[in-house]
PDB file of C-alpha atoms and ligand atoms in Angstrom:
ATOM      1  CA  MET U  70     203.223 -34.159-110.544  1.00 45.00           C
ATOM      2  CA  SER U  71     200.775 -32.074-112.563  1.00 47.00           C
ATOM      3  CA  ALA U  72     201.660 -30.662-115.971  1.00 49.00           C
ATOM      4  CA  GLU U  73     201.224 -26.906-116.194  1.00 52.00           C
ATOM      5  CA  VAL U  74     198.535 -25.933-118.667  1.00 59.00           C
ATOM      6  CA  SER U  75     198.586 -22.352-119.874  1.00 69.00           C
ATOM      7  CA  VAL U  76     195.078 -20.884-120.040  1.00 86.00           C
ATOM      8  CA  SER U  77     194.421 -17.831-122.205  1.00 96.00           C
ATOM      9  CA  LYS U  78     193.323 -14.707-120.371  1.00 98.00           C
ATOM     10  CA  ILE U  79     190.958 -12.105-121.825  1.00 98.00           C
ATOM     11  CA  LEU U  80     190.683  -8.647-120.310  1.00 98.00           C
ATOM     12  CA  VAL U  81     187.071  -7.416-120.259  1.00 99.00           C
ATOM     13  CA  ILE U  82     186.680  -3.658-119.792  1.00 99.00           C
ATOM     14  CA  HIS U  83     183.400  -1.907-119.072  1.00 98.00           C
ATOM     15  CA  GLY U  84     183.591   1.880-119.303  1.00 98.00           C
ATOM     16  CA  PRO U  85     181.782   4.668-117.444  1.00 98.00           C
ATOM     17  CA  ASN U  86     178.234   4.292-116.152  1.00 98.00           C
ATOM     18  CA  LEU U  87     178.009   0.629-117.116  1.00 98.00           C
ATOM     19  CA  ASN U  88     177.997  -0.112-113.378  1.00 98.00           C
ATOM     20  CA  LEU U  89     174.459   1.307-113.544  1.00 97.00           C
ATOM     21  CA  LEU U  90     173.134  -1.225-116.061  1.00 98.00           C
ATOM     22  CA  GLY U  91     169.714  -2.506-115.070  1.00 96.00           C
ATOM     23  CA  GLN U  92     168.771   0.898-113.630  1.00 96.00           C
ATOM     24  CA  ARG U  93     170.060   3.217-116.326  1.00 95.00           C
ATOM     25  CA  GLU U  94     167.926   4.124-119.408  1.00 96.00           C
ATOM     26  CA  LYS U  95     166.448   0.625-119.494  1.00 96.00           C
ATOM     27  CA  ASP U  96     164.664   1.254-122.780  1.00 95.00           C
ATOM     28  CA  ILE U  97     168.075   1.692-124.426  1.00 96.00           C
ATOM     29  CA  TYR U  98     170.385  -0.557-122.395  1.00 96.00           C
ATOM     30  CA  GLY U  99     167.995  -3.225-121.102  1.00 94.00           C
ATOM     31  CA  GLN U 100     167.203  -4.656-117.686  1.00 96.00           C
ATOM     32  CA  THR U 101     170.258  -6.809-117.153  1.00 97.00           C
ATOM     33  CA  SER U 102     172.711  -5.759-114.455  1.00 98.00           C
ATOM     34  CA  LEU U 103     176.466  -5.697-115.039  1.00 98.00           C
ATOM     35  CA  ASP U 104     176.894  -8.506-112.492  1.00 98.00           C
ATOM     36  CA  LYS U 105     174.559 -10.696-114.539  1.00 98.00           C
ATOM     37  CA  ILE U 106     176.402  -9.862-117.767  1.00 98.00           C
ATOM     38  CA  ASN U 107     179.709 -10.699-116.123  1.00 98.00           C
ATOM     39  CA  GLY U 108     178.218 -14.005-114.932  1.00 98.00           C
ATOM     40  CA  MET U 109     177.155 -14.908-118.477  1.00 98.00           C
ATOM     41  CA  LEU U 110     180.566 -13.955-119.858  1.00 98.00           C
ATOM     42  CA  THR U 111     182.334 -16.017-117.206  1.00 98.00           C
ATOM     43  CA  GLU U 112     180.160 -19.039-118.010  1.00 98.00           C
ATOM     44  CA  LEU U 113     180.930 -18.761-121.736  1.00 98.00           C
ATOM     45  CA  ALA U 114     184.637 -18.324-121.001  1.00 98.00           C
ATOM     46  CA  LYS U 115     184.662 -21.450-118.805  1.00 98.00           C
ATOM     47  CA  LYS U 116     183.128 -23.520-121.598  1.00 97.00           C
ATOM     48  CA  HIS U 117     186.057 -22.565-123.786  1.00 97.00           C
ATOM     49  CA  ASN U 118     188.676 -22.944-121.098  1.00 96.00           C
ATOM     50  CA  VAL U 119     189.701 -19.283-121.044  1.00 98.00           C
ATOM     51  CA  THR U 120     189.778 -16.996-118.022  1.00 98.00           C
ATOM     52  CA  LEU U 121     188.522 -13.435-117.772  1.00 98.00           C
ATOM     53  CA  GLU U 122     189.889 -10.472-115.953  1.00 98.00           C
ATOM     54  CA  ILE U 123     187.033  -8.003-115.594  1.00 98.00           C
ATOM     55  CA  LEU U 124     187.295  -4.264-114.922  1.00 98.00           C
ATOM     56  CA  GLN U 125     184.544  -1.656-114.737  1.00 98.00           C
ATOM     57  CA  SER U 126     185.799   1.873-114.393  1.00 98.00           C
ATOM     58  CA  ASN U 127     184.390   5.365-114.609  1.00 98.00           C
ATOM     59  CA  HIS U 128     187.932   6.746-114.955  1.00 98.00           C
ATOM     60  CA  GLU U 129     189.726   7.067-118.259  1.00 98.00           C
ATOM     61  CA  GLY U 130     193.210   6.817-116.726  1.00 98.00           C
ATOM     62  CA  GLU U 131     192.356   3.587-114.943  1.00 98.00           C
ATOM     63  CA  ILE U 132     191.240   2.061-118.253  1.00 99.00           C
ATOM     64  CA  VAL U 133     194.406   3.315-119.975  1.00 98.00           C
ATOM     65  CA  ASP U 134     196.510   1.753-117.180  1.00 98.00           C
ATOM     66  CA  ALA U 135     194.721  -1.609-117.484  1.00 98.00           C
ATOM     67  CA  ILE U 136     195.306  -1.703-121.244  1.00 98.00           C
ATOM     68  CA  GLY U 137     198.919  -0.551-120.887  1.00 98.00           C
ATOM     69  CA  GLY U 138     199.605  -3.290-118.341  1.00 98.00           C
ATOM     70  CA  ALA U 139     197.920  -6.030-120.374  1.00 98.00           C
ATOM     71  CA  LYS U 140     201.076  -7.458-121.921  1.00 97.00           C
ATOM     72  CA  ALA U 141     202.857  -7.727-118.571  1.00 97.00           C
ATOM     73  CA  ASN U 142     199.668  -9.306-117.245  1.00 97.00           C
ATOM     74  CA  HIS U 143     199.758 -12.025-119.965  1.00 97.00           C
ATOM     75  CA  ILE U 144     196.487 -10.927-121.539  1.00 98.00           C
ATOM     76  CA  SER U 145     195.781 -12.524-124.955  1.00 98.00           C
ATOM     77  CA  ALA U 146     192.947 -10.234-126.063  1.00 98.00           C
ATOM     78  CA  ILE U 147     190.775  -7.345-124.890  1.00 98.00           C
ATOM     79  CA  LEU U 148     186.977  -7.122-125.024  1.00 98.00           C
ATOM     80  CA  ILE U 149     185.943  -3.526-124.400  1.00 99.00           C
ATOM     81  CA  ASN U 150     182.775  -1.501-124.120  1.00 98.00           C
ATOM     82  CA  PRO U 151     184.354   1.950-123.815  1.00 98.00           C
ATOM     83  CA  ALA U 152     180.862   3.473-123.240  1.00 98.00           C
ATOM     84  CA  ALA U 153     180.998   7.294-123.500  1.00 98.00           C
ATOM     85  CA  TYR U 154     184.794   7.187-123.961  1.00 98.00           C
ATOM     86  CA  THR U 155     184.106   5.537-127.347  1.00 98.00           C
ATOM     87  CA  HIS U 156     183.369   8.968-128.713  1.00 98.00           C
ATOM     88  CA  THR U 157     186.014  11.031-126.909  1.00 98.00           C
ATOM     89  CA  SER U 158     189.085   9.091-125.826  1.00 98.00           C
ATOM     90  CA  VAL U 159     192.258   9.432-127.867  1.00 98.00           C
ATOM     91  CA  ALA U 160     194.065   8.081-124.783  1.00 98.00           C
ATOM     92  CA  ILE U 161     192.211   4.734-124.827  1.00 98.00           C
ATOM     93  CA  ARG U 162     192.644   4.459-128.589  1.00 98.00           C
ATOM     94  CA  ASP U 163     196.391   5.093-128.285  1.00 98.00           C
ATOM     95  CA  ALA U 164     196.700   2.560-125.448  1.00 98.00           C
ATOM     96  CA  ILE U 165     195.088  -0.174-127.584  1.00 98.00           C
ATOM     97  CA  ALA U 166     197.319   0.716-130.533  1.00 98.00           C
ATOM     98  CA  ALA U 167     200.372   0.705-128.248  1.00 98.00           C
ATOM     99  CA  VAL U 168     199.952  -2.752-126.731  1.00 98.00           C
ATOM    100  CA  GLU U 169     199.367  -4.623-129.990  1.00 90.00           C
ATOM    101  CA  ILE U 170     196.951  -7.045-128.334  1.00 97.00           C
ATOM    102  CA  PRO U 171     193.787  -7.738-130.380  1.00 98.00           C
ATOM    103  CA  ALA U 172     190.806  -5.775-129.078  1.00 98.00           C
ATOM    104  CA  ILE U 173     187.107  -6.143-129.869  1.00 98.00           C
ATOM    105  CA  GLU U 174     184.696  -3.257-129.245  1.00 98.00           C
ATOM    106  CA  VAL U 175     181.127  -3.919-128.130  1.00 98.00           C
ATOM    107  CA  HIS U 176     178.051  -1.787-127.511  1.00 98.00           C
ATOM    108  CA  LEU U 177     174.681  -2.776-126.130  1.00 98.00           C
ATOM    109  CA  SER U 178     172.880  -0.191-128.243  1.00 98.00           C
ATOM    110  CA  ASN U 179     173.304   0.461-131.958  1.00 98.00           C
ATOM    111  CA  ILE U 180     175.513   3.555-131.762  1.00 98.00           C
ATOM    112  CA  TYR U 181     174.793   4.334-135.437  1.00 98.00           C
ATOM    113  CA  SER U 182     171.053   4.709-134.890  1.00 97.00           C
ATOM    114  CA  ARG U 183     171.284   7.259-132.075  1.00 97.00           C
ATOM    115  CA  GLU U 184     172.501  10.853-131.643  1.00 97.00           C
ATOM    116  CA  ASP U 185     175.053  12.121-134.180  1.00 97.00           C
ATOM    117  CA  PHE U 186     177.843  12.327-131.605  1.00 97.00           C
ATOM    118  CA  ARG U 187     177.580   8.570-130.967  1.00 98.00           C
ATOM    119  CA  ARG U 188     178.159   7.707-134.621  1.00 98.00           C
ATOM    120  CA  THR U 189     181.879   8.235-134.352  1.00 98.00           C
ATOM    121  CA  SER U 190     184.008   5.718-132.513  1.00 98.00           C
ATOM    122  CA  LEU U 191     187.599   6.797-131.929  1.00 98.00           C
ATOM    123  CA  ILE U 192     188.272   3.251-130.716  1.00 98.00           C
ATOM    124  CA  ALA U 193     186.955   1.158-133.646  1.00 98.00           C
ATOM    125  CA  PRO U 194     189.878   1.849-136.047  1.00 98.00           C
ATOM    126  CA  VAL U 195     192.351   0.197-133.639  1.00 98.00           C
ATOM    127  CA  CYS U 196     190.078  -2.804-132.945  1.00 98.00           C
ATOM    128  CA  ARG U 197     189.793  -6.077-134.849  1.00 98.00           C
ATOM    129  CA  GLY U 198     186.026  -5.692-134.950  1.00 98.00           C
ATOM    130  CA  GLN U 199     182.969  -4.020-133.478  1.00 98.00           C
ATOM    131  CA  ILE U 200     179.583  -5.411-132.432  1.00 98.00           C
ATOM    132  CA  SER U 201     176.823  -2.923-131.741  1.00 98.00           C
ATOM    133  CA  GLY U 202     173.104  -3.119-131.141  1.00 98.00           C
ATOM    134  CA  PHE U 203     172.391  -6.621-129.814  1.00 98.00           C
ATOM    135  CA  GLY U 204     171.995  -5.750-126.136  1.00 98.00           C
ATOM    136  CA  VAL U 205     173.639  -8.334-123.870  1.00 98.00           C
ATOM    137  CA  GLY U 206     174.079 -10.409-127.040  1.00 98.00           C
ATOM    138  CA  SER U 207     176.735  -7.906-128.195  1.00 98.00           C
ATOM    139  CA  TYR U 208     178.909  -8.938-125.256  1.00 98.00           C
ATOM    140  CA  LEU U 209     178.343 -12.667-125.845  1.00 98.00           C
ATOM    141  CA  LEU U 210     178.985 -12.403-129.593  1.00 98.00           C
ATOM    142  CA  GLY U 211     182.003 -10.232-128.855  1.00 98.00           C
ATOM    143  CA  LEU U 212     183.437 -12.725-126.380  1.00 98.00           C
ATOM    144  CA  GLN U 213     182.814 -15.646-128.753  1.00 98.00           C
ATOM    145  CA  GLY U 214     184.589 -13.708-131.516  1.00 98.00           C
ATOM    146  CA  THR U 215     187.453 -12.881-129.191  1.00 98.00           C
ATOM    147  CA  ILE U 216     187.846 -16.536-128.168  1.00 98.00           C
ATOM    148  CA  ASP U 217     187.782 -17.653-131.822  1.00 97.00           C
ATOM    149  CA  LEU U 218     190.440 -15.053-132.576  1.00 96.00           C
ATOM    150  CA  ILE U 219     192.877 -16.236-129.910  1.00 96.00           C
ATOM    151  CA  LYS U 220     192.277 -19.939-130.625  1.00 92.00           C
ATOM    152  CA  ARG U 221     192.994 -19.488-134.331  1.00 85.00           C
TER     153      ARG U 221
HETATM  154  C1  DQA E 894     177.266   2.320-125.064  1.00 76.31           C
HETATM  155  C2  DQA E 894     176.945   3.421-126.089  1.00 76.31           C
HETATM  156  C3  DQA E 894     177.638   4.715-125.716  1.00 76.31           C
HETATM  157  O1  DQA E 894     177.330   5.730-126.659  1.00 76.31           O
HETATM  158  C4  DQA E 894     177.161   5.191-124.352  1.00 76.31           C
HETATM  159  O2  DQA E 894     177.860   6.357-123.957  1.00 76.31           O
HETATM  160  C5  DQA E 894     177.259   4.137-123.317  1.00 76.31           C
HETATM  161  C6  DQA E 894     176.912   2.757-123.656  1.00 76.31           C
HETATM  162  C7  DQA E 894     176.500   1.021-125.353  1.00 76.31           C
HETATM  163  O3  DQA E 894     176.892  -0.013-124.818  1.00 76.31           O
HETATM  164  O4  DQA E 894     175.504   1.030-126.080  1.00 76.31           O
HETATM  165  O5  DQA E 894     177.512   4.422-122.144  1.00 76.31           O
HETATM  166  O6  DQA E 894     178.644   2.032-125.141  1.00 76.31           O
END
C-alpha cells in the first residue's frame, strides 16, 4: 500500500506571441525557444517536488478561463508572463484578484526601460511580486520565488 503524497501544482501561463520566442525580436527577447524555457522550468520544479501545468495562449479569454478554473484544478500558485496583455487586460487582472491564489508576474525584458505604454502593468497590483528584465532568468527567479512562497 502506498501513502498518497500531495504534490503542489503551479500554473505557468505564457501570454500572446511567446510561442514565437527564439524567432521573435531576438535582440529583446533572446534566442531561447518557449519549449526550452518550459524544459528548464520543469527541471527546476522537479528538484523541488512540485508539478507544473503550462499554458501558452494568444487568447485573453482562454487565459481568463485557466485562472478562473485554478482553484477547482488544485493550483497552489500562478506564474504568469501576460506579455502584451500586461498593459491592456482588466479581465486577466480581475481573474487573478477573483481566485485569491498567489500570482507572480514575469517579463523577459525590462518593461520599464522600453516604450511608455509598456511601463504600466495592469496585472502587477494583484500579484505578490514582479520580475522583469533578466531574460530567461526572470522565469527561473520567478518560479523559485513562487516555490518559496508556497513552501512557506
Ligand atoms: C513581455 C513584455 C511585453 O511588453 C511584451 O508585449 C511581450 C513580452 C516580456 O516578457 O518582456 O510580449 O511580457
